[in-house]
CSV table of C-alpha atoms in Angstrom, one decimal:
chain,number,residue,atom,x,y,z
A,1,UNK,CA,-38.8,21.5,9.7
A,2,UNK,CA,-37.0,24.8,10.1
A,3,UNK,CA,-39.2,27.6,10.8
A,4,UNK,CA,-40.5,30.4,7.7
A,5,UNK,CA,-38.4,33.2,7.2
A,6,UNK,CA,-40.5,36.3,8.3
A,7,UNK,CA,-39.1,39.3,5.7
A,8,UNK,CA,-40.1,43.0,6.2
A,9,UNK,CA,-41.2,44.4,2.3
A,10,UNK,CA,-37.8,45.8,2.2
A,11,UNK,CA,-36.4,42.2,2.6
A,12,UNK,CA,-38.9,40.6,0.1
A,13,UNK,CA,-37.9,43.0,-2.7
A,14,UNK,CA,-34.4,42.1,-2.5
A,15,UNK,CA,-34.0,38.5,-2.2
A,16,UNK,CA,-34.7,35.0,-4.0
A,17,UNK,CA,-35.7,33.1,-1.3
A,18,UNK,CA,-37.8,29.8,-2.7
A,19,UNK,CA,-38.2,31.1,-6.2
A,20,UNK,CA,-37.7,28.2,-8.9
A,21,UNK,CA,-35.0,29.2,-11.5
A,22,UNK,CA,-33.6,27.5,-14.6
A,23,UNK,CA,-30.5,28.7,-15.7
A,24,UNK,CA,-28.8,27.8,-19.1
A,25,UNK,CA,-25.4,26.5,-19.9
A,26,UNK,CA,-24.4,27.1,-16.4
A,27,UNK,CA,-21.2,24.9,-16.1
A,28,UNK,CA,-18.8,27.8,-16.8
A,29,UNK,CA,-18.6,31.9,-17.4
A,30,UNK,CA,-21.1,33.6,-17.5
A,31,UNK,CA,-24.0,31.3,-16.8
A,32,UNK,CA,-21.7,29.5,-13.8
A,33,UNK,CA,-21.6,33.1,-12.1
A,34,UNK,CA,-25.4,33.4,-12.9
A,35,UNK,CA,-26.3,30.0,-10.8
A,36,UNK,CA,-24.2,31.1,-8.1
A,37,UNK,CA,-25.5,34.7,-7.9
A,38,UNK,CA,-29.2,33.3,-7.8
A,39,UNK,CA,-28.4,30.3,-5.3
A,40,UNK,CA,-27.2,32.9,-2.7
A,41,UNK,CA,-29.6,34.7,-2.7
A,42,UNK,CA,-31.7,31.9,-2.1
A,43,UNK,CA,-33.3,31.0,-5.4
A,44,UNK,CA,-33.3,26.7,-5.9
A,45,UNK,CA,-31.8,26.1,-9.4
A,46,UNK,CA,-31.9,23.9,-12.2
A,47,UNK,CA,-29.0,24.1,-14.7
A,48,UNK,CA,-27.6,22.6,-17.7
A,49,UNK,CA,-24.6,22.2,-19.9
A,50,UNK,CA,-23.8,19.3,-22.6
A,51,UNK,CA,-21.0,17.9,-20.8
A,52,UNK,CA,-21.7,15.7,-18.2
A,53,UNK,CA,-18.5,15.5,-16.6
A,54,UNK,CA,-18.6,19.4,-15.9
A,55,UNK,CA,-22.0,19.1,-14.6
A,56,UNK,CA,-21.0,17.0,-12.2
A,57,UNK,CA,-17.7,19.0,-10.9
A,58,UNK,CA,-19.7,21.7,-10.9
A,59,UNK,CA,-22.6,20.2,-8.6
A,60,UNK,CA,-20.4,18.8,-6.3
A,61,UNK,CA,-18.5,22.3,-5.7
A,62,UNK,CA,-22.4,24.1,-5.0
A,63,UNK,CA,-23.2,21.5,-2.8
A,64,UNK,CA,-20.2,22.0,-0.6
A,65,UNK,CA,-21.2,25.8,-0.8
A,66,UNK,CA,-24.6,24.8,0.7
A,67,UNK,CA,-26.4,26.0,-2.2
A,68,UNK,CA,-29.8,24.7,-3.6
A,69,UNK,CA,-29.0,23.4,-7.4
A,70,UNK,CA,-29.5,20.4,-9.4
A,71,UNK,CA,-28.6,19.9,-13.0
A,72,UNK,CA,-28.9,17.5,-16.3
A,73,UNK,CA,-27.4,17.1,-19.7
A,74,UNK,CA,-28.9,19.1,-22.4
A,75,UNK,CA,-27.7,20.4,-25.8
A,76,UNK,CA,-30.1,23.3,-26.2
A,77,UNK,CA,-29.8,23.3,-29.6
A,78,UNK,CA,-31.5,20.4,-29.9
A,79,UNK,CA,-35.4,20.4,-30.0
A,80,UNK,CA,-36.0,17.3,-28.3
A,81,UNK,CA,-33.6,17.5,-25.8
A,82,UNK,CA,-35.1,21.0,-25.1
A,83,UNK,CA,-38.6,20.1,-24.7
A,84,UNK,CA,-36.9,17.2,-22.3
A,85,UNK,CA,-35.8,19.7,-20.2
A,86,UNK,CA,-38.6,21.3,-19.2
A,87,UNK,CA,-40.7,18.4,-18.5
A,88,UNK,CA,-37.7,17.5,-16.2
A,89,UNK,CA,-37.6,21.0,-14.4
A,90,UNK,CA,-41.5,20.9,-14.6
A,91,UNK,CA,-41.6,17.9,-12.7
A,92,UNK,CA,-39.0,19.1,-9.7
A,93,UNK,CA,-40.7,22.1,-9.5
A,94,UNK,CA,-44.0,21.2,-9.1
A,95,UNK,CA,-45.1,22.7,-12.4
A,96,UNK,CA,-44.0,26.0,-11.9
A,97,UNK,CA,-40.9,28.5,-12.6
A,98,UNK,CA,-40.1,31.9,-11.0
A,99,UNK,CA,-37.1,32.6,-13.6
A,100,UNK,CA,-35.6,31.6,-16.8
A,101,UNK,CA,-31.8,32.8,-17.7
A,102,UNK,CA,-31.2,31.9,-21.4
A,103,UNK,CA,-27.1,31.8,-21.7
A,104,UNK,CA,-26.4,28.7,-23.4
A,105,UNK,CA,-24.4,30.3,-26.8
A,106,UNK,CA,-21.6,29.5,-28.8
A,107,UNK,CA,-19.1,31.9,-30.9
A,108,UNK,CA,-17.9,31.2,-34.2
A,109,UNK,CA,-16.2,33.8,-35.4
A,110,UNK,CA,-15.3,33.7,-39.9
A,111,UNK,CA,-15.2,36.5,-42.6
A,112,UNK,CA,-18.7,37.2,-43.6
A,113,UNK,CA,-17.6,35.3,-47.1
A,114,UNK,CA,-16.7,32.0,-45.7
A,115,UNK,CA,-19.8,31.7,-43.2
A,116,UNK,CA,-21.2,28.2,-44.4
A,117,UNK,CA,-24.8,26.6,-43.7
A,118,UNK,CA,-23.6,24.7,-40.6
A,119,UNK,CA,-22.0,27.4,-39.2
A,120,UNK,CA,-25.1,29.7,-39.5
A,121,UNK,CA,-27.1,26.5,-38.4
A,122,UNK,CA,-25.2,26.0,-35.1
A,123,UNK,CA,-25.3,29.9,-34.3
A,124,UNK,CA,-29.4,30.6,-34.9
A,125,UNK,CA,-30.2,27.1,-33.4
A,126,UNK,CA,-28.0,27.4,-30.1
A,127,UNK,CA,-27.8,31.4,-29.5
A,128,UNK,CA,-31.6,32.1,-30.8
A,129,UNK,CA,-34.2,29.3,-31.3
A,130,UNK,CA,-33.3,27.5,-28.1
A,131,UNK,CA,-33.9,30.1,-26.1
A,132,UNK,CA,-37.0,31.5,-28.2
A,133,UNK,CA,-38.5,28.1,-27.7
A,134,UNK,CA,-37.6,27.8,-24.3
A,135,UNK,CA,-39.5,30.6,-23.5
A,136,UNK,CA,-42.6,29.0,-25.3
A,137,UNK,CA,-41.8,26.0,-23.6
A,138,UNK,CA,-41.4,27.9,-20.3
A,139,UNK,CA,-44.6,29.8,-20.2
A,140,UNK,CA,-46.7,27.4,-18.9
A,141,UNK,CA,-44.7,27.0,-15.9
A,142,UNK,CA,-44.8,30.9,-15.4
A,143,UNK,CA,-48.5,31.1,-15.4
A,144,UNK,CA,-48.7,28.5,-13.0
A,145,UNK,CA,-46.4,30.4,-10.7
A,146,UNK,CA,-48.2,33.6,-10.8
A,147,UNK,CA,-44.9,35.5,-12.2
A,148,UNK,CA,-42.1,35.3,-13.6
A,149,UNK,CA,-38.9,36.6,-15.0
A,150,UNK,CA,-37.1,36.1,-18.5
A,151,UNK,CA,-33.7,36.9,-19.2
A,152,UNK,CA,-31.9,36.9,-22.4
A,153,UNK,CA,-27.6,36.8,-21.9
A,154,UNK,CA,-26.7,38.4,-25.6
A,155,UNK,CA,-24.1,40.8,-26.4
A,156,UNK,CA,-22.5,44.3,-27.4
A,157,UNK,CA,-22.5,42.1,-30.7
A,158,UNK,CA,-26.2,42.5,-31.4
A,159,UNK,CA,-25.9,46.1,-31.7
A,160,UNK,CA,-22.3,47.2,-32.6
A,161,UNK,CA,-20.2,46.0,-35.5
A,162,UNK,CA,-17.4,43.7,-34.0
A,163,UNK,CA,-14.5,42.0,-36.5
A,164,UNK,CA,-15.8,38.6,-37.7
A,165,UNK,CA,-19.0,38.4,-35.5
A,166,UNK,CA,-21.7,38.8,-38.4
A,167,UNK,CA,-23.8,35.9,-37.8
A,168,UNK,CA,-23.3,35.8,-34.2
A,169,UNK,CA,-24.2,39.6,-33.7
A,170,UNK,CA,-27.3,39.0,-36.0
A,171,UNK,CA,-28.3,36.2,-33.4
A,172,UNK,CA,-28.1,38.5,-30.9
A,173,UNK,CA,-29.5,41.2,-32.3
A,174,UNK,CA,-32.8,38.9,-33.0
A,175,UNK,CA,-32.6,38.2,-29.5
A,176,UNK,CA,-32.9,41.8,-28.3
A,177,UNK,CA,-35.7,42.5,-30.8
A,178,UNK,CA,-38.0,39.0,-29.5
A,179,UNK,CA,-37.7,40.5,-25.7
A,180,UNK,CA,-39.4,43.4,-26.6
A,181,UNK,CA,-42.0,41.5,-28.2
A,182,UNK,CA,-41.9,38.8,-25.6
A,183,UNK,CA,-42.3,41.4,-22.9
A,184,UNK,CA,-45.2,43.2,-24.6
A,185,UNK,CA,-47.4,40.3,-25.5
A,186,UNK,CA,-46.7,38.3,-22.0
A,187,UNK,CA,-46.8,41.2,-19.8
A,188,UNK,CA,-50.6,40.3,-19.1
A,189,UNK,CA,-49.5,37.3,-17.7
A,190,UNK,CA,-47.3,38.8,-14.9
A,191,UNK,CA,-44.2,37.6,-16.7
A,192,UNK,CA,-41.3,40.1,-17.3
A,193,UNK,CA,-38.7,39.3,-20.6
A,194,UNK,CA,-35.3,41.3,-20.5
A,195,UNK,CA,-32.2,41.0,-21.8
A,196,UNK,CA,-28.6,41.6,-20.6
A,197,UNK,CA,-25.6,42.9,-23.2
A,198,UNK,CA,-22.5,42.1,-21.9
A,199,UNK,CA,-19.2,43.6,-23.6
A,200,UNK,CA,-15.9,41.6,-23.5
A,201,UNK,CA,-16.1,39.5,-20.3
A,202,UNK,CA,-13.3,37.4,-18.9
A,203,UNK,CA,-14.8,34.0,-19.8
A,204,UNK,CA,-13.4,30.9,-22.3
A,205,UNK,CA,-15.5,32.5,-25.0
A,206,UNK,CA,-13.2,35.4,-24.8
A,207,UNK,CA,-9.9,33.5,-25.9
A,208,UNK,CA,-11.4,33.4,-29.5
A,209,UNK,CA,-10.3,37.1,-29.8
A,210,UNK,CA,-6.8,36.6,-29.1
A,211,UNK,CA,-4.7,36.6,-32.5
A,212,UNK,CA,-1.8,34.2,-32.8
A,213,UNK,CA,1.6,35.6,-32.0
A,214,UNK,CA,-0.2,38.4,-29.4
A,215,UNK,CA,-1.5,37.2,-26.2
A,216,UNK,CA,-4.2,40.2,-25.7
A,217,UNK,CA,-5.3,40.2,-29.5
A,218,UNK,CA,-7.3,42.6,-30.0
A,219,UNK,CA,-8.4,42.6,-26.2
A,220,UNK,CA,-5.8,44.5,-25.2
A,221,UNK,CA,-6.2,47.6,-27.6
A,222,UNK,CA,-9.8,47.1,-26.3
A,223,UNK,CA,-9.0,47.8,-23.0
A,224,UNK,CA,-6.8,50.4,-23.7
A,225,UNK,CA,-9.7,52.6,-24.5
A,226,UNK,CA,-11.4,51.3,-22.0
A,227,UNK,CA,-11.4,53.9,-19.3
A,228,UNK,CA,-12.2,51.3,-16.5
A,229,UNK,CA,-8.8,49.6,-17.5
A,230,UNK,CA,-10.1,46.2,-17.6
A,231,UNK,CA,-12.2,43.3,-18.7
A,232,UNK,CA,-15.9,42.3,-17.3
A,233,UNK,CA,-15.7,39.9,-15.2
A,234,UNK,CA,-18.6,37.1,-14.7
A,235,UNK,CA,-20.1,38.2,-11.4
A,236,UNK,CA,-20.5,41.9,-13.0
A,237,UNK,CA,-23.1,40.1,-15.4
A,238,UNK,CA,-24.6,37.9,-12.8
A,239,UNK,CA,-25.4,40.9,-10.4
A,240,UNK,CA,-27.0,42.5,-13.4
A,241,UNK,CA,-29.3,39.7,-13.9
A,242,UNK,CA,-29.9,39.0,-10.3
A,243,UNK,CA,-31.3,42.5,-10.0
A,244,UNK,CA,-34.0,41.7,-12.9
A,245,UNK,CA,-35.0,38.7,-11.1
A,246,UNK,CA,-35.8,40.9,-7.9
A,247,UNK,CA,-39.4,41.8,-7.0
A,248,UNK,CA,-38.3,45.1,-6.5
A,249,UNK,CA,-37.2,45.2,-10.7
A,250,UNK,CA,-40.7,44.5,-11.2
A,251,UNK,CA,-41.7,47.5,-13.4
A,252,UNK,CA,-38.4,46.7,-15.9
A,253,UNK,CA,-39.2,44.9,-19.0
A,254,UNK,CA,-39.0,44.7,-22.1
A,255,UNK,CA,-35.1,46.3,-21.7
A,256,UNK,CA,-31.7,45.4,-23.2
A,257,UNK,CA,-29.4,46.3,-20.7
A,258,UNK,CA,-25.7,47.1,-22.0
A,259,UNK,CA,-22.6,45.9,-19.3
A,260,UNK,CA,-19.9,47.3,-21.5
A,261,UNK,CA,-18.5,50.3,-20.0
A,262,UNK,CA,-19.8,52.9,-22.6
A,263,UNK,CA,-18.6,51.4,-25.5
A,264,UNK,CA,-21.9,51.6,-26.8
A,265,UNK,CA,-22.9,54.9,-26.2
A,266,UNK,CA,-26.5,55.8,-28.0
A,267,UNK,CA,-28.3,57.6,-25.8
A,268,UNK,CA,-29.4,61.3,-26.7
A,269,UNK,CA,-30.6,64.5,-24.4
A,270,UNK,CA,-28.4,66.9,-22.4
A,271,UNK,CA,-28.2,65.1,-18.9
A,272,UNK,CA,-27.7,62.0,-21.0
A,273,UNK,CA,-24.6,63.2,-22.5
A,274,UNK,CA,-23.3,64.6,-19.5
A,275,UNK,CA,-23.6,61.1,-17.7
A,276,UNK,CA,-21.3,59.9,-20.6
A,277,UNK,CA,-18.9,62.9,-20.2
A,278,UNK,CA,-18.5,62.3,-16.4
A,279,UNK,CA,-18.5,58.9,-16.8
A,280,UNK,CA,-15.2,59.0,-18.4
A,281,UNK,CA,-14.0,62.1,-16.7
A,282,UNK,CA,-14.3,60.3,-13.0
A,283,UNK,CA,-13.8,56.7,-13.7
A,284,UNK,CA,-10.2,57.8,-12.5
A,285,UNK,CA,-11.3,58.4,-9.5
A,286,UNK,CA,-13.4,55.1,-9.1
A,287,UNK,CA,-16.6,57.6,-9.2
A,288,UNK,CA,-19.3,55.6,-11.7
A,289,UNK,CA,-22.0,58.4,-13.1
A,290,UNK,CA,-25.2,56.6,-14.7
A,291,UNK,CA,-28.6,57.6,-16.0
A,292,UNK,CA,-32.3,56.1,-14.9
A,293,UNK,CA,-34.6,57.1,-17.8
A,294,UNK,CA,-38.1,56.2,-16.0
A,295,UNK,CA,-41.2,56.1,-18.3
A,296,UNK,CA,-44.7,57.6,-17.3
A,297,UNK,CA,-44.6,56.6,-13.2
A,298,UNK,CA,-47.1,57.7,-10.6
A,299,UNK,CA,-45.6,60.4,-8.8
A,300,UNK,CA,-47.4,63.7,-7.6
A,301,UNK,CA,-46.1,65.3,-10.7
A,302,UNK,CA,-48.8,66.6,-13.4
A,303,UNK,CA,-47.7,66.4,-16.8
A,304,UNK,CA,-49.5,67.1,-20.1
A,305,UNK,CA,-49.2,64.8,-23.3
A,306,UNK,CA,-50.3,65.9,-26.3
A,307,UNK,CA,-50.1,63.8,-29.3
């Protein structure tokens, strides 16, 4: 039996090591990167996508990487099949879970007019209830663990208007509203809920925004205003989440955190503005200019509220 790693705190805030993760919809994109990101830093993952085929490429390519992930069919959108899975990752995890990444979604994108019942179905059943009930499902297994860590993958959708993404935006828009919620009520139980926004991300997902006739679609006038010149790319949402997971992210919750490259810019205040203004000023020069808005924190500071 190989020896216990001895960390310094340092070491402990920043890595995975042993923690119990399931991850959604990880055969591909997003969720693929997400597995990948966890499993090196040392997290053992359980995964799951509806094809089983793709599961199976997939888990032979991680084990030849060394890393620590198993996996089973699942259609999330599917209450039974759901409630399967987490009596199966309950049972190879001894009852207990460090992290949950909700990603499974799918995209259909229509004019608001022609928007049937199925389609509405298949967007609120896969891209919100699943990973709602999840959650529920997943609680449990966090209290048994002593902590744990939600995250939500939504989208720029959920809070910006984008062409023929109505019900799909409104699923992720009730998405970002239930981690807040999530995160307030469940935050006595040492579990953390957040939620990560990307913008247009190199993935299959993303093909659905090409037009016919133009290769970029609308994609390409989006990058043009893009002053970073480019798409996301998978591993720039998995680092994301892979921070939230970390010990050291344990005072963040309740958050939806945008990776969109100011195209949603909302924030108010003078240095808040400025970090938008240099942002776009300096991206040129690969310089990236951000904001950390902390709430009340214990620091030798004095300040008076009144209310």
């Amino acid at each position: 039996m190989a020896e216990p790693k001895n960390y310094t705190n340092h070491e402990m805030r920043w890595n995975l090591d042993g923690k119990t993760a399931l991850v959604t919809g990880g055969s591909r994109g997003i969720g693929h990167a997400i597995v990948e990101e966890l499993a090196k830093f040392g997290a053992i993952v359980h995964t799951c996508c509806r094809k089983e085929s793709e599961l199976e490429k997939c888990l032979e390519e991680w084990k030849k990487k060394g890393f620590k992930v198993t996996g089973s069919v699942c259609d999330v959108s599917q209450r039974d099949q759901r409630e399967k899975l987490i009596e199966h990752v309950s049972s190879i995890f001894q009852g207990k879970l460090n992290i949950l990444v909700n990603n499974a979604g799918v995209l259909i994108r229509k004019k608001s007019i022609e928007f049937n019942d199925e389609d509405i179905s298949t967007l609120l059943g896969t891209n919100f209830v699943s990973g709602f009930h999840i959650s529920q499902l997943s609680h449990p297994l966090f209290k048994a663990s002593g902590n744990g860590s939600i995250v939500f993958i939504s989208s720029i959708a959920g809070a910006m208007a984008i062409s023929d993404c109505a019900i799909y935006g409104a699923t992720k828009g009730a998405m970002n509203q239930v981690t807040r919620n999530l995160a307030c009520e469940w935050a006595k139980d040492n579990i953390r809920v957040n939620t990560v926004a990307p913008g247009f991300t190199r993935t299959d997902m993303l093909g659905s925004f090409s037009e016919p006739g133009d290769k970029e679609g609308i994609l390409g006038e989006l990058v043009d205003r893009n002053p970073i010149k480019r798409k996301a790319e998978p591993s720039d949402i998995s680092s994301v989440v892979a921070f939230l997971c970390f010990s050291a992210a344990s005072y963040v919750t309740g958050q939806v955190i945008y990776v969109d490259v100011i195209v949603l810019i909302t924030c108010t205040g003078a240095i808040n503005q400025m970090t938008k203004n240099l942002a776009c000023e300096w991206v040129k020069d690969n310089i990236r200019v951000n904001t950390v808005a902390p709430g009340l924190t214990r620091t030798s500071i004095n300040v008076t509220i009144s209310l």
